[in-house]
Coordinates of C-alpha atoms in Angstrom, one line a residue:
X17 CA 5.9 -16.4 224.5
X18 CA 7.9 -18.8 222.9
X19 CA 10.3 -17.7 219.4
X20 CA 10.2 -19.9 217.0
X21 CA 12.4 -20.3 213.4
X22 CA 9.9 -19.3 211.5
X23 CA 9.5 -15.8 213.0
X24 CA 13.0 -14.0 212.2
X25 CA 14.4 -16.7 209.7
X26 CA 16.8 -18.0 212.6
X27 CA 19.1 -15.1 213.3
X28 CA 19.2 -13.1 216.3
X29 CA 17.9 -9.6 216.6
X30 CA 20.1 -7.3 218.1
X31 CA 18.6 -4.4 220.7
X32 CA 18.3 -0.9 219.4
X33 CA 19.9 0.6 222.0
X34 CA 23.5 -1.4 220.9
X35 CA 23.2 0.3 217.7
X36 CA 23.6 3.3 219.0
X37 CA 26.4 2.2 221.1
X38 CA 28.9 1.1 218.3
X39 CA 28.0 4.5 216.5
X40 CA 28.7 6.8 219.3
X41 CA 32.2 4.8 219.7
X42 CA 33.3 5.2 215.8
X43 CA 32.1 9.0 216.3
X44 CA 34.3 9.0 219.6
X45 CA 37.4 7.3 217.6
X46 CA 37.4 10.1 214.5
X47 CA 36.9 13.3 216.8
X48 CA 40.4 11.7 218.6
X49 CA 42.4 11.3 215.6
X50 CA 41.6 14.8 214.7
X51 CA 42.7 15.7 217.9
X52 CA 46.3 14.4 217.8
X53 CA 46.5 15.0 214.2
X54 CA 46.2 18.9 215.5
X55 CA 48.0 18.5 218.5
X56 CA 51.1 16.7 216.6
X57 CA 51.0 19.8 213.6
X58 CA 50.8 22.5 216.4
X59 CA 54.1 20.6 218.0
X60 CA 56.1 20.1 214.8
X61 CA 55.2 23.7 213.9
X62 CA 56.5 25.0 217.3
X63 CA 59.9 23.2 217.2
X64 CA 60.7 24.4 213.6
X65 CA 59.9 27.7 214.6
X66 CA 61.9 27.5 217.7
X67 CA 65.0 25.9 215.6
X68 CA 64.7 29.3 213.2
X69 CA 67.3 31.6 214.8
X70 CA 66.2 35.0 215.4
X71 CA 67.4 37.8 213.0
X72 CA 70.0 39.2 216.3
X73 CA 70.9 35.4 216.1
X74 CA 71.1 35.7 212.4
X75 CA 73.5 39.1 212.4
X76 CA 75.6 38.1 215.2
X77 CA 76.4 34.9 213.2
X78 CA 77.2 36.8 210.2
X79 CA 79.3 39.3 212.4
X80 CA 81.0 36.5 213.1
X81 CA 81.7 34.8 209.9
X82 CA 83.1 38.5 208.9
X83 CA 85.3 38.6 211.6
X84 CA 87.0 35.1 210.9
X85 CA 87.2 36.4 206.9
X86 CA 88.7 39.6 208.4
X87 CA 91.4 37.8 210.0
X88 CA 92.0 35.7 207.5
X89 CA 92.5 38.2 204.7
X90 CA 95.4 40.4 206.6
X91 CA 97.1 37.4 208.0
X92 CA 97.3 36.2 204.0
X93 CA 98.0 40.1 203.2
X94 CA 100.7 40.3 206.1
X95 CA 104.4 39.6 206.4
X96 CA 105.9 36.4 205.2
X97 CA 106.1 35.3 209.1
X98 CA 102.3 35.8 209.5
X99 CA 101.5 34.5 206.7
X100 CA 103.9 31.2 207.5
X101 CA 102.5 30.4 210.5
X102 CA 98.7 31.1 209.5
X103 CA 99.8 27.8 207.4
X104 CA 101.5 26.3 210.1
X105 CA 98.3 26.6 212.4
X106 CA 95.8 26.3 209.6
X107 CA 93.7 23.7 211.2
X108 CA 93.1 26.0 214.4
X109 CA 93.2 29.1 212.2
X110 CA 90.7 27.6 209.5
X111 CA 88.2 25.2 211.8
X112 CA 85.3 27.6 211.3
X113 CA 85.3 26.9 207.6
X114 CA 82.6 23.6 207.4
X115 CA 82.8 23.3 203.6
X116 CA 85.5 20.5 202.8
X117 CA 85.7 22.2 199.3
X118 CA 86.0 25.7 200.0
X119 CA 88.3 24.8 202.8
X120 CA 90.5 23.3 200.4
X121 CA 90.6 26.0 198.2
X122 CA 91.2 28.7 200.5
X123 CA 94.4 27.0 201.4
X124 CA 95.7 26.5 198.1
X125 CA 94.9 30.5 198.1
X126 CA 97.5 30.3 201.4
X127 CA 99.9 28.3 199.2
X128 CA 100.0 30.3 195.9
X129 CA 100.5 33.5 198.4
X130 CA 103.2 31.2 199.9
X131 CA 104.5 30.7 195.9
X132 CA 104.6 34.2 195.0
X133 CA 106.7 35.7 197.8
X134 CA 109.2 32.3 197.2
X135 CA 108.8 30.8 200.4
X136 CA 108.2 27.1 199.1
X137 CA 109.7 25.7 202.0
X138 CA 106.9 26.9 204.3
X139 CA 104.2 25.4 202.1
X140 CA 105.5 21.7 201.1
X141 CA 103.7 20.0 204.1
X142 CA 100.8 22.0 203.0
X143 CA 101.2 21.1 199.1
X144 CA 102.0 17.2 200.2
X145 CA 98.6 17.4 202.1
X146 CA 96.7 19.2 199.4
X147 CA 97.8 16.7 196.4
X148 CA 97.6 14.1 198.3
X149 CA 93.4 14.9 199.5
X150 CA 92.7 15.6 195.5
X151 CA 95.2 12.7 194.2
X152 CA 92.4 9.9 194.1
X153 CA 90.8 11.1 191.4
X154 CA 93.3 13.7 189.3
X155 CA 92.0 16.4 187.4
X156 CA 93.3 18.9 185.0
X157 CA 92.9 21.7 187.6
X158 CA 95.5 20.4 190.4
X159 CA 97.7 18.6 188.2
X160 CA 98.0 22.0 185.9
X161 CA 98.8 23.6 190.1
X162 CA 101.3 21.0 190.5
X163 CA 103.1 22.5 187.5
X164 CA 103.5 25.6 189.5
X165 CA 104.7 24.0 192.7
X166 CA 107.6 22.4 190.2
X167 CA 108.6 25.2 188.4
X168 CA 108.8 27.0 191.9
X169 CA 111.0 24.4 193.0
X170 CA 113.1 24.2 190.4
X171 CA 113.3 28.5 190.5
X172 CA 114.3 27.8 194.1
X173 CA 117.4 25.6 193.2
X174 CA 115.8 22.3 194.5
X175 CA 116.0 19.7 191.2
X176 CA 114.9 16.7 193.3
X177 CA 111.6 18.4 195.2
X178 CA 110.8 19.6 190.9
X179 CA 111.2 16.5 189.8
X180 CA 108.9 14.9 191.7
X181 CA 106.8 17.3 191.0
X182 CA 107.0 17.2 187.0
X183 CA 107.0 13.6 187.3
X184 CA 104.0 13.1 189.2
X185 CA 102.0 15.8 186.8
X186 CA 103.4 13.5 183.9
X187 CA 101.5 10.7 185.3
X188 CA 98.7 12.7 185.9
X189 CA 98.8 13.8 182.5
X190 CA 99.2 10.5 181.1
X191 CA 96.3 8.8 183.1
X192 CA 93.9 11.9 182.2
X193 CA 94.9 11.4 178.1
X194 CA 96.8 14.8 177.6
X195 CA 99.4 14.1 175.5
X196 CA 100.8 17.8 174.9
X197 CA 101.1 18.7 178.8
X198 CA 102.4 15.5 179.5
X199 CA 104.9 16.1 176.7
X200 CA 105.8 19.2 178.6
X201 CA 106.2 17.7 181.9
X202 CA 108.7 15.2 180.2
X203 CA 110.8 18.1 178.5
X204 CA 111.2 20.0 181.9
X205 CA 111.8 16.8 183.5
X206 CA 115.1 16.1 180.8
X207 CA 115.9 19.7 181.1
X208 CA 116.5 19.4 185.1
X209 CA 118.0 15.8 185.1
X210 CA 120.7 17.1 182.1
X211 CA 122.4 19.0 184.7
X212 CA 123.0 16.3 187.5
X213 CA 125.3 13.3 187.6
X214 CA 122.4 10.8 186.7
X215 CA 122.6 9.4 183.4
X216 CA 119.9 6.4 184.0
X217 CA 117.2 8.5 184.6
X218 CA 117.9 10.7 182.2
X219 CA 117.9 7.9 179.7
X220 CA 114.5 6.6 181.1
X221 CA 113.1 10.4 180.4
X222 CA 114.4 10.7 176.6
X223 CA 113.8 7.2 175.9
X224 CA 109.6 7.7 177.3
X225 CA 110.1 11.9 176.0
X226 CA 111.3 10.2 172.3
X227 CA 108.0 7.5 172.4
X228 CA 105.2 10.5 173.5
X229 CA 106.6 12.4 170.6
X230 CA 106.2 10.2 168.1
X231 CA 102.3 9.7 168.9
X232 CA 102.0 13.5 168.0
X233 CA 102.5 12.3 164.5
X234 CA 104.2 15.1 162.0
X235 CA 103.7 17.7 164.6
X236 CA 106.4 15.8 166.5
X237 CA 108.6 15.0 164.4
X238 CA 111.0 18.0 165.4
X239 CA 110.5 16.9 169.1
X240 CA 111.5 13.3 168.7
X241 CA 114.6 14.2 166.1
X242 CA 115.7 16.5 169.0
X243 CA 115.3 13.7 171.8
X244 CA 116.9 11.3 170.0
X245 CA 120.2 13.5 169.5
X246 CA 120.4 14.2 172.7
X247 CA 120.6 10.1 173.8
X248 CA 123.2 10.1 171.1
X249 CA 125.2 12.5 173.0
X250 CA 124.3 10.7 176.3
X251 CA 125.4 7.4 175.3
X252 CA 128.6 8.6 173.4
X253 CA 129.3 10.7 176.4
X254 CA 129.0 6.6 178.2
X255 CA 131.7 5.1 175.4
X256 CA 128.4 3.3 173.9
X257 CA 129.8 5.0 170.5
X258 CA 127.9 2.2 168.7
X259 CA 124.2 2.7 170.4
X260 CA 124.9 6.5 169.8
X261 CA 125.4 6.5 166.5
X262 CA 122.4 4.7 165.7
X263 CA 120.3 7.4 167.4
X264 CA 122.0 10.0 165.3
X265 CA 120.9 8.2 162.4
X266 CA 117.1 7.5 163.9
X267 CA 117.5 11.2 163.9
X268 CA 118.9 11.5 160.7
X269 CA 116.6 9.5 159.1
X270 CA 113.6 12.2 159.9
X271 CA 115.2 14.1 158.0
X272 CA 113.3 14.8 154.7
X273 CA 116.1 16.6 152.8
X274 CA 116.6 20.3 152.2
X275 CA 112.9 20.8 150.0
X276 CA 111.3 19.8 153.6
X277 CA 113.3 21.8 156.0
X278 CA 111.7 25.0 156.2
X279 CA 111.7 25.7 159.7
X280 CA 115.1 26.9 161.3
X281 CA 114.3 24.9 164.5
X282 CA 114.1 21.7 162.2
X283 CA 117.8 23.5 160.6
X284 CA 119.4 23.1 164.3
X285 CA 118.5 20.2 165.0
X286 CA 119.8 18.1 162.6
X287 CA 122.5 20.5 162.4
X288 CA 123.5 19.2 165.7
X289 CA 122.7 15.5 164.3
X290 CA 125.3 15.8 161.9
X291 CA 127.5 17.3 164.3
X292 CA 127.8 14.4 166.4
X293 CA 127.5 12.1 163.9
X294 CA 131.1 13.4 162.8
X295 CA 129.6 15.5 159.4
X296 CA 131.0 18.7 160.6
X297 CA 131.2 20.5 157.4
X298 CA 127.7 19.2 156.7
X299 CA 126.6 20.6 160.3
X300 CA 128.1 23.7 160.1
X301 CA 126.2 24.6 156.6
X302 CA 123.2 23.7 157.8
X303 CA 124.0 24.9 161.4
X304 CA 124.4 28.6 160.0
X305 CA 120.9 28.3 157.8
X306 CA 119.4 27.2 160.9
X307 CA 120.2 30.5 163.0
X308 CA 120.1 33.0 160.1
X309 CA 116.7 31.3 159.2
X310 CA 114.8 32.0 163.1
X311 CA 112.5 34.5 164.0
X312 CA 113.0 36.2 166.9
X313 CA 110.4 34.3 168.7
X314 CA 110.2 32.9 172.2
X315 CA 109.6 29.9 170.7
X316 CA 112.9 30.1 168.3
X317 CA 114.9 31.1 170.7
X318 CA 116.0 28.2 172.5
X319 CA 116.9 26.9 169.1
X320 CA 119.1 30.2 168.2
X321 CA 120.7 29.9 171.8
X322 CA 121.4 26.1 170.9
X323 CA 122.4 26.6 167.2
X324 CA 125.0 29.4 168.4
X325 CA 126.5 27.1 171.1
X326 CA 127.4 24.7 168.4
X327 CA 128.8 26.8 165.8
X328 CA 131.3 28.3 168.5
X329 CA 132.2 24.2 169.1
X330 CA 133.0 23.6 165.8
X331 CA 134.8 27.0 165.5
X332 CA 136.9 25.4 168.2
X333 CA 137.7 22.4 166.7
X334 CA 139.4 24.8 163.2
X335 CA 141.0 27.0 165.8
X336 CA 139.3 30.0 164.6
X337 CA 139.0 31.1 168.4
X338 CA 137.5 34.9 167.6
X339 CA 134.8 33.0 165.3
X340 CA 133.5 31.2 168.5
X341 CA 133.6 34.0 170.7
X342 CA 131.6 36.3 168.5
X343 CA 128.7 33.4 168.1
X344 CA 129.2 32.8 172.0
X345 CA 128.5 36.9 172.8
X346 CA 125.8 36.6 170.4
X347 CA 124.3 33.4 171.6
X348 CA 124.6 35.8 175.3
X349 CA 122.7 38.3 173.7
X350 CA 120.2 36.1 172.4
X351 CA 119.2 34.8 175.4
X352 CA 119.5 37.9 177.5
X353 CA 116.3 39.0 179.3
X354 CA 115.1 35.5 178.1
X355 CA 116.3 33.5 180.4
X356 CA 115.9 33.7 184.7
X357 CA 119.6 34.6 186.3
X358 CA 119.6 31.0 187.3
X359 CA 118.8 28.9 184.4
X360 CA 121.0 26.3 183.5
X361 CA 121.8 27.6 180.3
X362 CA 124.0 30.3 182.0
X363 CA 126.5 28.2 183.7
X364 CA 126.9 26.1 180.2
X365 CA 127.5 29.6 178.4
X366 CA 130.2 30.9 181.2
X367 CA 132.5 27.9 181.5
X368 CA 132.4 27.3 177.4
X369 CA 133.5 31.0 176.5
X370 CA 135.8 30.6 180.2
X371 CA 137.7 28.0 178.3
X372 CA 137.8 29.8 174.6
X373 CA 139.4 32.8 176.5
X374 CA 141.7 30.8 177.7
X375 CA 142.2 29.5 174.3
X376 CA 142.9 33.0 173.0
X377 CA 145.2 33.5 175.9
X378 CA 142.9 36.0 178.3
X379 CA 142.8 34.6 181.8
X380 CA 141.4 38.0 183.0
X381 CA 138.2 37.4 180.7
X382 CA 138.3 33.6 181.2
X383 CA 138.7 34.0 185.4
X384 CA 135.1 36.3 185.0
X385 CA 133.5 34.0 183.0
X386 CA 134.6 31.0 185.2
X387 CA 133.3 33.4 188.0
X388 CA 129.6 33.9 187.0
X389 CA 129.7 29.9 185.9
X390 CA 130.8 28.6 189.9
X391 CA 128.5 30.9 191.6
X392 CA 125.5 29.4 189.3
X393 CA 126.9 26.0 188.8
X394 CA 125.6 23.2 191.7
X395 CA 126.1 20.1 189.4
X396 CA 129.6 18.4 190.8
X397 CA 131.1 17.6 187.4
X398 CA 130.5 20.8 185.5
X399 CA 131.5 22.8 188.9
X400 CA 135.0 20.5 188.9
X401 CA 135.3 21.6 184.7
X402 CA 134.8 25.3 186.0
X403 CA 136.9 25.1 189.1
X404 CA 139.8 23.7 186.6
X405 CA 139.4 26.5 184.4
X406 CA 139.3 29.2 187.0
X407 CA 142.6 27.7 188.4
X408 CA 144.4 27.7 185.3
X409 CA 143.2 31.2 184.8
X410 CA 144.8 32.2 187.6
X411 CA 148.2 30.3 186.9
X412 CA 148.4 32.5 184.2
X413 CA 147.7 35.3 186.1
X414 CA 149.9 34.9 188.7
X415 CA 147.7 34.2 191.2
X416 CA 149.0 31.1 193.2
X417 CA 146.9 30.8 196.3
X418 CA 143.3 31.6 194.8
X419 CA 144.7 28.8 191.9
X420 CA 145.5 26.5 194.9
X421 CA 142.2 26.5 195.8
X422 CA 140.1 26.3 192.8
X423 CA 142.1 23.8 191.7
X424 CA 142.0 21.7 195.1
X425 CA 138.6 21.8 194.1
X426 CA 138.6 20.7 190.9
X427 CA 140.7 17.9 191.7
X428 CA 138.5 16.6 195.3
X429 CA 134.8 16.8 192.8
X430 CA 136.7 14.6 190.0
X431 CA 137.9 12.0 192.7
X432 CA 134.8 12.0 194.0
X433 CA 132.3 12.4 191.2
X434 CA 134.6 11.4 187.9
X435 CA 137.1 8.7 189.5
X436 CA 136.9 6.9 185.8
X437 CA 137.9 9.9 183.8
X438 CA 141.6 9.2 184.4
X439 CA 142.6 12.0 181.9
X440 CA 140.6 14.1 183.4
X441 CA 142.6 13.9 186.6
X442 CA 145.9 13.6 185.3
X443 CA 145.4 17.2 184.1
X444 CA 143.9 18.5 187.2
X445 CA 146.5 17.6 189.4
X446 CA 149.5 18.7 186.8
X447 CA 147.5 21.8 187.1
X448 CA 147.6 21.6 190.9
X449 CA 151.5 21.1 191.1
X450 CA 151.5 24.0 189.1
X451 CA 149.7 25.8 191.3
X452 CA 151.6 24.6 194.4
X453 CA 155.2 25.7 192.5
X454 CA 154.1 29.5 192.1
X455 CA 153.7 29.2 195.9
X456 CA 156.8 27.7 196.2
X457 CA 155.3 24.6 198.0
X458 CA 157.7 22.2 196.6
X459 CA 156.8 19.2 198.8
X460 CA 153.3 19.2 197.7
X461 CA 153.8 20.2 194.0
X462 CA 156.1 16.8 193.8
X463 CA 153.4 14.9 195.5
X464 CA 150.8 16.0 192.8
X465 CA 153.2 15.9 190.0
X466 CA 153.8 12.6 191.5
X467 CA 149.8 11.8 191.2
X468 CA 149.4 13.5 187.5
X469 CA 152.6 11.0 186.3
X470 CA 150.7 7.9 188.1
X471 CA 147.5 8.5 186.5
X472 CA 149.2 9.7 183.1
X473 CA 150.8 6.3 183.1
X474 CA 147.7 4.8 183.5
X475 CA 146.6 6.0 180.1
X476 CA 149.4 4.4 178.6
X477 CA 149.7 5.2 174.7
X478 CA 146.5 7.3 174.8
X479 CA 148.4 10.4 177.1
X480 CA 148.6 13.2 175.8
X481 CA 152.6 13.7 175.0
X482 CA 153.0 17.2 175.7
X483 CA 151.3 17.2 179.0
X484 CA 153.1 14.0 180.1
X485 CA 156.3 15.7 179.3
X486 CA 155.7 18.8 181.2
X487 CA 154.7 16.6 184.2
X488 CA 158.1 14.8 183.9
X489 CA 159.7 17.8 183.4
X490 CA 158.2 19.5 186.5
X491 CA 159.0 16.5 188.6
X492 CA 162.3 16.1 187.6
X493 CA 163.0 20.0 188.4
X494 CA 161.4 19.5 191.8
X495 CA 163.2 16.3 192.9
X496 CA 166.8 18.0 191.8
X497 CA 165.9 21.1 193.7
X498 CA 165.4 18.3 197.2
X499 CA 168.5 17.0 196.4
X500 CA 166.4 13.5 195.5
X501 CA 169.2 13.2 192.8
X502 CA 168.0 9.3 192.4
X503 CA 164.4 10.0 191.2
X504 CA 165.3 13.4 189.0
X505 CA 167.7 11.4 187.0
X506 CA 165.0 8.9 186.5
X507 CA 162.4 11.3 185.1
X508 CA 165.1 13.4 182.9
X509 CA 166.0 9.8 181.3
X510 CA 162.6 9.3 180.7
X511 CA 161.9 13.2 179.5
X512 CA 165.2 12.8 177.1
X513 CA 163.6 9.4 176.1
X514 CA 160.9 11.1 174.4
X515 CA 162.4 14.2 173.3
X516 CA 163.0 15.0 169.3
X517 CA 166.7 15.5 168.3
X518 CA 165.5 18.7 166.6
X519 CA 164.1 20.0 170.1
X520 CA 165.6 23.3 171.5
X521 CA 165.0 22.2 175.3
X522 CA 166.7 18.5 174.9
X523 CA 170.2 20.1 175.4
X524 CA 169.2 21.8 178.5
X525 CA 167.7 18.2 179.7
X526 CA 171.1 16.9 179.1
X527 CA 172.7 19.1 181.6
X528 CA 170.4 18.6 183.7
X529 CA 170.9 14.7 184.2
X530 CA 174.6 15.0 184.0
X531 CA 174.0 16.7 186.9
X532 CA 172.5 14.4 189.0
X533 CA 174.8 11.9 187.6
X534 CA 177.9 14.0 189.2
X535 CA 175.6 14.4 192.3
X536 CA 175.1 10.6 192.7
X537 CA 179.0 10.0 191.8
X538 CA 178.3 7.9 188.9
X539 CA 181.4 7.3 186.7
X540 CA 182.5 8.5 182.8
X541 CA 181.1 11.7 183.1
X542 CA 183.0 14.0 181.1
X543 CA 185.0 16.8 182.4
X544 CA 182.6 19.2 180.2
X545 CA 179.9 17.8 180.9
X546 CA 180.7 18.2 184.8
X547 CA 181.4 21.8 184.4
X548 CA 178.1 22.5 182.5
X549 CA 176.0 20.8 185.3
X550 CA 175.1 23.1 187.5
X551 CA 172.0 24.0 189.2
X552 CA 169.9 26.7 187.8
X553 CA 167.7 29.0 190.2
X554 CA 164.1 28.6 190.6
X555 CA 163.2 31.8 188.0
X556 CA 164.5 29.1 185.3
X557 CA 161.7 27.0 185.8
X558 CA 158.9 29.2 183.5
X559 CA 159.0 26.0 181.4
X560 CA 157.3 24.6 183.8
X561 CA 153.9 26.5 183.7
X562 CA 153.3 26.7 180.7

């Protein structure tokens, strides 16, 4: 039987049987997608719980963990040497800690422990590597443990380690917006760099010290008045007497009269202004309100310590001697238990009251304060100022050889550190050749005498004349007693030269040169004059030392 169109309206009808066939398959499809749906959960499921230790696996890791913490704790509770070389071997000794951040502080922990029993020498690799993993992005925190890695330093006797220190916590400061601690880090900064020979950056520090003060508005007035004295002194201190004085009057000028000046800080300060601008009567008045006016507050007392330092300068300067002794004992007192053994403060104290003992004629007293100042004293040109004045201590007290050496001292840090200060040297080595003639070294107490004259003619009108003559007098004493008739009659013209009429001593000279004049046959030399000129013994010479 033919189909036609007409009988299923041209489409092809498909057998019942296929039907089935395409239903059977989608059946077939679903039941095998639940299948690996299962068999992939009951997989996952089994490694996750094989990855879950056990809880023996869980207590021996613990154990563990306990143990390294254990080890840890009494190598950092130990002796120094344990301690030391736990940092030394810190990346074996520390691998098991996996927390970058807790591994970091736990050796800062090492560090401070390091800090506290003084051994900063054993930790600078450590602190180098510590400020150097945080230093990308600076924060209070480290910055603020940066300041105790300085002051460590500096408490250790190493100014150039602290300064980089304080410097690098300045910048820190600076970049994070703290003013006041960056202030801070400025003002120890000045504080270590005022006691070496480096004027520059000690300028640089005032000059950026003076700038940060003056953002603080009123509340820094006091600060900047202070920092600008103290580049006044610098720069006088240079022979840029016009540059100073203009500082002084910055300083001056903030000022607000007496009705403003309350505080006895403020007093000092300008106190000291006035000083050094040459108002010493003005100074001392206000000077005196200054330290009568302060509390006895840690905060006042730098300014007391400061005040009292200056009073006993300008106490000096009227020859009241005993006036600036008592304000130097009291400015002791005041900063007494203050103050660490080794602050710089100390060595400035000693050699100032060494040199107003000498003053008042006490070489004992001076020779202990001169003492305490050398064996705290590491700057060269203040230990060559306290080697001078432990050698003339000892001139005075008859000790030659240990005045030999302290003032061979003296005189090698002045060539080397203070070859300008030509004054300065001529007094050193006068002071040598004294030395040298108590010890009865005549050959090198005429070289040095020899040295003083060179470097006292140097100075020209500006020599002192008392000194000069003693130099002249001493070399003409030691040439006469080598038979170098030549040279002794050259210095006792030149001693008579500049002798007064009215002058006790010139007489004596006279003798003297006729004496080398009948030595080196020269003619018209009275018969009176020839009997008179005879050489006196060495015990004749006390003139000389004086």
């Amino acid at each position: 039987m033919e189909h036609t169109p007409d009988d299923h309206s041209g489409q092809y009808a498909p057998a019942p049987w296929a039907k089935w066939l395409v239903i059977g398959g989608l059946v077939a499809a679903i039941v095998g997608l639940e299948i690996y749906t299962y068999r992939l959960g009951v997989s996952h499921g089994f490694a996750e719980g094989s990855n879950k230790p056990s809880s023996n696996a869980i207590a021996a890791s613990d154990n563990k963990a306990v143990d390294h913490l254990k080890h840890f704790m009494q190598c950092a509770a130990s002796d120094t040497e344990s301690l030391s070389q736990l940092v030394r071997n810190r990346k074996q000794e520390l691998a098991w800690i996996k927390d970058p951040e807790v591994l970091t502080e736990v050796e800062w922990t090492l560090g401070l422990s390091l800090l506290q029993r003084e051994q900063i020498a054993a930790g600078r690799e450590l602190f180098q590597e510590l400020f150097d993993r945080t230093g990308d992005k600076p924060t209070a925190l480290w910055t603020h443990r940066m300041e105790s890695v300085a002051r460590a330093e500096s408490a250790l006797g190493d100014p150039a380690q602290a300064l980089r220190w304080w410097k690098k916590a300045q910048e820190n400061y600076a970049g994070l917006g703290m003013t006041r601690e960056e202030i801070r880090c400025l003002e120890k900064q000045v504080e270590l760099l005022s006691g070496q020979n480096n004027p520059q950056a000690l300028e640089t520090a005032l000059k950026t010290l003076s700038d940060r003060a003056l953002t603080l508005g009123e509340s820094g007035r006091l600060l900047q008045a202070n920092t600008l004295v103290q580049l006044g002194r610098l720069l006088r201190t240079q022979g840029n007497k016009n540059d100073s004085n203009q500082y002084f009057e910055k300083a001056l000028g903030l000022w607000k009269g007496e009705q403003g000046l309350q505080l006895g800080s403020a007093q000092i300060c300008f106190g000291e202004a006035l000083m050094d601008a040459g108002r010493e009567e003005e100074a001392e008045k206000l000077l005196i309100k200054g330290v009568d006016s302060l509390n006895a507050t840690p905060a006042d007392a730098g300014y007391m310590m400061s005040g009292l330092r200056t009073l006993a300068q300008l106490a000096v300067k009227k020859g009241d001697y005993n006036a600036a002794l008592a304000y130097l004992y009291r400015a002791d007192g005041a900063a007494h238990g203050r103050l660490p053994d080794n602050d710089p403060y100390w060595t400035c104290l000693y050699d100032q009251r060494g040199w107003v003992h000498l003053l008042q004629n006490e070489p004992e007293l001076a020779a202990r304060d001169f003492f305490k100042a050398i064996k705290l004293q590491t700057e060269p040109t203040a230990l060559a100022q306290a080697y001078e004045g432990m050698g003339r201590s000892c001139i005075l007290l008859g000790k030659g050889e240990q005045a030999h050496k302290a003032l061979t001292q003296a005189y090698s840090l002045r060539k080397q550190h203070l070859p300008t200060d030509i004054a300065g040297l001529a007094r050193v080595a006068r002071s040598l050749g004294q030395a040298c003639d108590i010890n009865g070294n005549t050959d090198e107490s005429t070289r040095t005498y020899g040295e003083a004259l060179g470097y006292f003619d140097r100075l020209g009108e500006a020599a002192p004349q008392e000194d000069l003559a003693l130099t002249l007098m001493s070399l003409a004493y030691a040439c006469q007693e080598r038979k170098q008739w030549q040279e002794a009659k050259t210095y006792w013209e030149r001693l008579i030269a500049m002798t007064p009429e009215t002058d006790e001593r010139r007489q004596d000279m006279q003798s003297r040169l006729q004496d080398c004049n009948r030595a080196l046959g020269v003619a018209n030399i009275s018969p009176a004059s020839a009997d008179k000129a005879t050489v006196k013994p060495r015990s004749t010479r006390t003139s000389r030392r004086r």
